[in-house]
PDB file of C-alpha atoms in Angstrom:
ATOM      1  CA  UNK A   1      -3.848  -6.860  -6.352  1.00 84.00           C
ATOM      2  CA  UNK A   2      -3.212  -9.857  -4.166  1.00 83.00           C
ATOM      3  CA  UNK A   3      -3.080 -12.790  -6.867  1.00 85.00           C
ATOM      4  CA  UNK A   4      -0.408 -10.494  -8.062  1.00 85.00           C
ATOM      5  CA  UNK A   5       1.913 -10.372  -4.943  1.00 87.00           C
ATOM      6  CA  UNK A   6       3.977 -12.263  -2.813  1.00 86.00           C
ATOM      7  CA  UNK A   7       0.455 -13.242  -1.140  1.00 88.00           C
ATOM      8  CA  UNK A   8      -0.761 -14.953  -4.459  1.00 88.00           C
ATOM      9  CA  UNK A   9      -0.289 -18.658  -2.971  1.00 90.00           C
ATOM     10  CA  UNK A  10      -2.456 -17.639   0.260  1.00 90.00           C
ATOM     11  CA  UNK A  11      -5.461 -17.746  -2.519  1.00 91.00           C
ATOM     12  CA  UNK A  12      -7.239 -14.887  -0.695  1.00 91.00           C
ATOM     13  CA  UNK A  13     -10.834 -14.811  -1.855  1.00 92.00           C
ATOM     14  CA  UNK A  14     -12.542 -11.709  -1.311  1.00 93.00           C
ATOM     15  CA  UNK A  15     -16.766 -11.066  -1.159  1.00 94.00           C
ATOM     16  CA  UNK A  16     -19.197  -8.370   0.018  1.00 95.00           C
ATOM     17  CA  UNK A  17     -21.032 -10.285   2.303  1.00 95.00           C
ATOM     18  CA  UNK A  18     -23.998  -9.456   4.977  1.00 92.00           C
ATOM     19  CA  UNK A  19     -27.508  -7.930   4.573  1.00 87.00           C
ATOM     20  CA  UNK A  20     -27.063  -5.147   3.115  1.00 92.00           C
ATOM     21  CA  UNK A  21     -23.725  -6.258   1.193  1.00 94.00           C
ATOM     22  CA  UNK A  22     -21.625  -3.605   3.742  1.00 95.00           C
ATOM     23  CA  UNK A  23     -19.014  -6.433   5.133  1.00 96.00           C
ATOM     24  CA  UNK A  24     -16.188  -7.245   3.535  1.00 96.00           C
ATOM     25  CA  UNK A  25     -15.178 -11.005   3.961  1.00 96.00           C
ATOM     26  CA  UNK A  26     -11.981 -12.511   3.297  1.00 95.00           C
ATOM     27  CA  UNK A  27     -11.216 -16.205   3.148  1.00 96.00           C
ATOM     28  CA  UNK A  28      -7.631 -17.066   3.428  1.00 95.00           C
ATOM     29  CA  UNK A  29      -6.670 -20.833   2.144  1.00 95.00           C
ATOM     30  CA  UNK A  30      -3.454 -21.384   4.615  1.00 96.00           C
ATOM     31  CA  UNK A  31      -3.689 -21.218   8.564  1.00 97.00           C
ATOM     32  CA  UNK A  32      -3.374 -18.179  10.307  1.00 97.00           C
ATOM     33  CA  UNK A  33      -2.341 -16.809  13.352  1.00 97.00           C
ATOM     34  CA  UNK A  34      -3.353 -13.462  15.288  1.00 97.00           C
ATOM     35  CA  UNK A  35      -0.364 -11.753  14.228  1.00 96.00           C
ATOM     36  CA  UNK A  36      -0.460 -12.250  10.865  1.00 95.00           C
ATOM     37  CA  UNK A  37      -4.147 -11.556  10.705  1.00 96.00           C
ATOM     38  CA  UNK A  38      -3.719  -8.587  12.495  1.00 96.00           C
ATOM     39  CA  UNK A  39      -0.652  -7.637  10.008  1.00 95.00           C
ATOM     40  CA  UNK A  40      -2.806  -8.323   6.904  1.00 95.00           C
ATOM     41  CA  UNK A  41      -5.914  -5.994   8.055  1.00 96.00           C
ATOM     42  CA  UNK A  42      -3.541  -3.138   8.901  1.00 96.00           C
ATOM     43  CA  UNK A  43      -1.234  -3.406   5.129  1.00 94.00           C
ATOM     44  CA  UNK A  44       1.862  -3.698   7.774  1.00 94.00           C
ATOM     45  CA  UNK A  45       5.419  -4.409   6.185  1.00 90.00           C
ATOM     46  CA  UNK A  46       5.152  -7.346   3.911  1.00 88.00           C
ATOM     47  CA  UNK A  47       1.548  -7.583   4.542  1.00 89.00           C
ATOM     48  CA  UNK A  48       1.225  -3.825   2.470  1.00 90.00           C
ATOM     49  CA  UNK A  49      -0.083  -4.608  -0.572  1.00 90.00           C
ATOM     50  CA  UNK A  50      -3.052  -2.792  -0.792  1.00 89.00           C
ATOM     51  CA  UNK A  51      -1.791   0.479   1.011  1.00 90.00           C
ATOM     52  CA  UNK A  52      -3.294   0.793   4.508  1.00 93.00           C
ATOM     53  CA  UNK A  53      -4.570  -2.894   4.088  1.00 93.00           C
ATOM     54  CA  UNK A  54      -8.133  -3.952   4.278  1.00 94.00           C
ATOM     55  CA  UNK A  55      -8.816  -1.729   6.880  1.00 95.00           C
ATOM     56  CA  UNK A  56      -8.009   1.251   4.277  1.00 94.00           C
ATOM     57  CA  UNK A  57     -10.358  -0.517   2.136  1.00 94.00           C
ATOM     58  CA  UNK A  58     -13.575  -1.124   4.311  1.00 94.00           C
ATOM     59  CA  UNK A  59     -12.730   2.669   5.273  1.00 93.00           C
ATOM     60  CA  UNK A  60     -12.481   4.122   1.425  1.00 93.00           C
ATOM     61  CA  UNK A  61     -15.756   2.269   0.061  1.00 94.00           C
ATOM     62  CA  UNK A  62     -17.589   2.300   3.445  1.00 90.00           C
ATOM     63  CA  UNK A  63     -17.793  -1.006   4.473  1.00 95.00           C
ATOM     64  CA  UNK A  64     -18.679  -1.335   7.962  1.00 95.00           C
ATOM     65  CA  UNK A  65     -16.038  -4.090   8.952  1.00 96.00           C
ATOM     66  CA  UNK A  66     -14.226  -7.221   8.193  1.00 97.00           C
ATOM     67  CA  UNK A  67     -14.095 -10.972   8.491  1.00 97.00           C
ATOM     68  CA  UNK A  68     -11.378 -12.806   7.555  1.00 97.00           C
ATOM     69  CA  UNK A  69     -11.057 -16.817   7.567  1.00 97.00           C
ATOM     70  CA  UNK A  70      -8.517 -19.550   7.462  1.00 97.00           C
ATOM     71  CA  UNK A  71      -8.267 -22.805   6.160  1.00 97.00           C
ATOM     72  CA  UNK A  72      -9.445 -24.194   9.700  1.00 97.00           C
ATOM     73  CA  UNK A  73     -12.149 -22.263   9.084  1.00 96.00           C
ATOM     74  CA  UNK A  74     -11.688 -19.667  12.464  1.00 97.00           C
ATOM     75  CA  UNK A  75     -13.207 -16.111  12.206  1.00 97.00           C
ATOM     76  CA  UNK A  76     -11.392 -12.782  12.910  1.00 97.00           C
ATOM     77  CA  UNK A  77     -13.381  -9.738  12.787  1.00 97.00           C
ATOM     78  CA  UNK A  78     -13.034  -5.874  12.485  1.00 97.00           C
ATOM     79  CA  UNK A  79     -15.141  -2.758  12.493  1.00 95.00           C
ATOM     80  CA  UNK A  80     -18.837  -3.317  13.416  1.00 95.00           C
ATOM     81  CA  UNK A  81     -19.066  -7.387  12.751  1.00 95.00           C
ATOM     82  CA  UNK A  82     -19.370 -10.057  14.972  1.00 94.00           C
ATOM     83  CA  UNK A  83     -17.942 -13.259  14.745  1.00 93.00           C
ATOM     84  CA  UNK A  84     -21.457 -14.947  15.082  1.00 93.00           C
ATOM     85  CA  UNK A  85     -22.669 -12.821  12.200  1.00 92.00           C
ATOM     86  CA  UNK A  86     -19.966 -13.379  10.067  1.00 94.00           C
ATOM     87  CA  UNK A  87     -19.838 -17.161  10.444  1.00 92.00           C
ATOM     88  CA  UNK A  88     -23.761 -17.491   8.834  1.00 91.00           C
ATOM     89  CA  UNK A  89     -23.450 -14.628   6.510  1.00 87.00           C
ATOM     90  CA  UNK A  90     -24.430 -15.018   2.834  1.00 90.00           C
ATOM     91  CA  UNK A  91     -22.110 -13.761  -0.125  1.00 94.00           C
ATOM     92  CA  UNK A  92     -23.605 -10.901  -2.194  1.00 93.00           C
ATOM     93  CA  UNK A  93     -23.636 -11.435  -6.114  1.00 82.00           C
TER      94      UNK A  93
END
């Protein structure tokens, strides 16, 4: 849905990631900021592609959170994920 919406040139790459595959983790190739991080998890105004945004997501297939990072390579997290974990997680296949 993304790579066919105004976000397309943020080249969001989405995985299952963690243990037992139940984090979602989102790499975002431009900078972000709080706000818009914050905007993009939540599906807020321009950020409402996926309705309810990520966080609608992780809640519909039971996820149990969310990492997003930037091209600096910073780590946001949401639900039950910690930064630390999701900065040495592996990728499911």
């Amino acid at each position: 849905m993304y790579s066919n919406s105004p976000l397309r040139e943020w080249k969001l790459r989405v995985n299952a990631a963690g243990a037992d595959c139940d984090m979602l983790f989102i790499h975002v190739s431009i900078i972000m900021e709080d706000a818009m991080i914050e905007a993009l998890h939540y599906g807020a105004g321009a950020y409402d592609i996926y309705e309810g945004g990520p966080r609608q997501f992780v809640d519909d297939r039971a996820f149990r959170g969310v990492a997003y990072q930037d091209a600096t390579q910073r780590i946001w997290t949401f639900g039950n994920v910690t930064s630390a974990e999701a900065q040495q997680t592996k990728f499911c296949r």
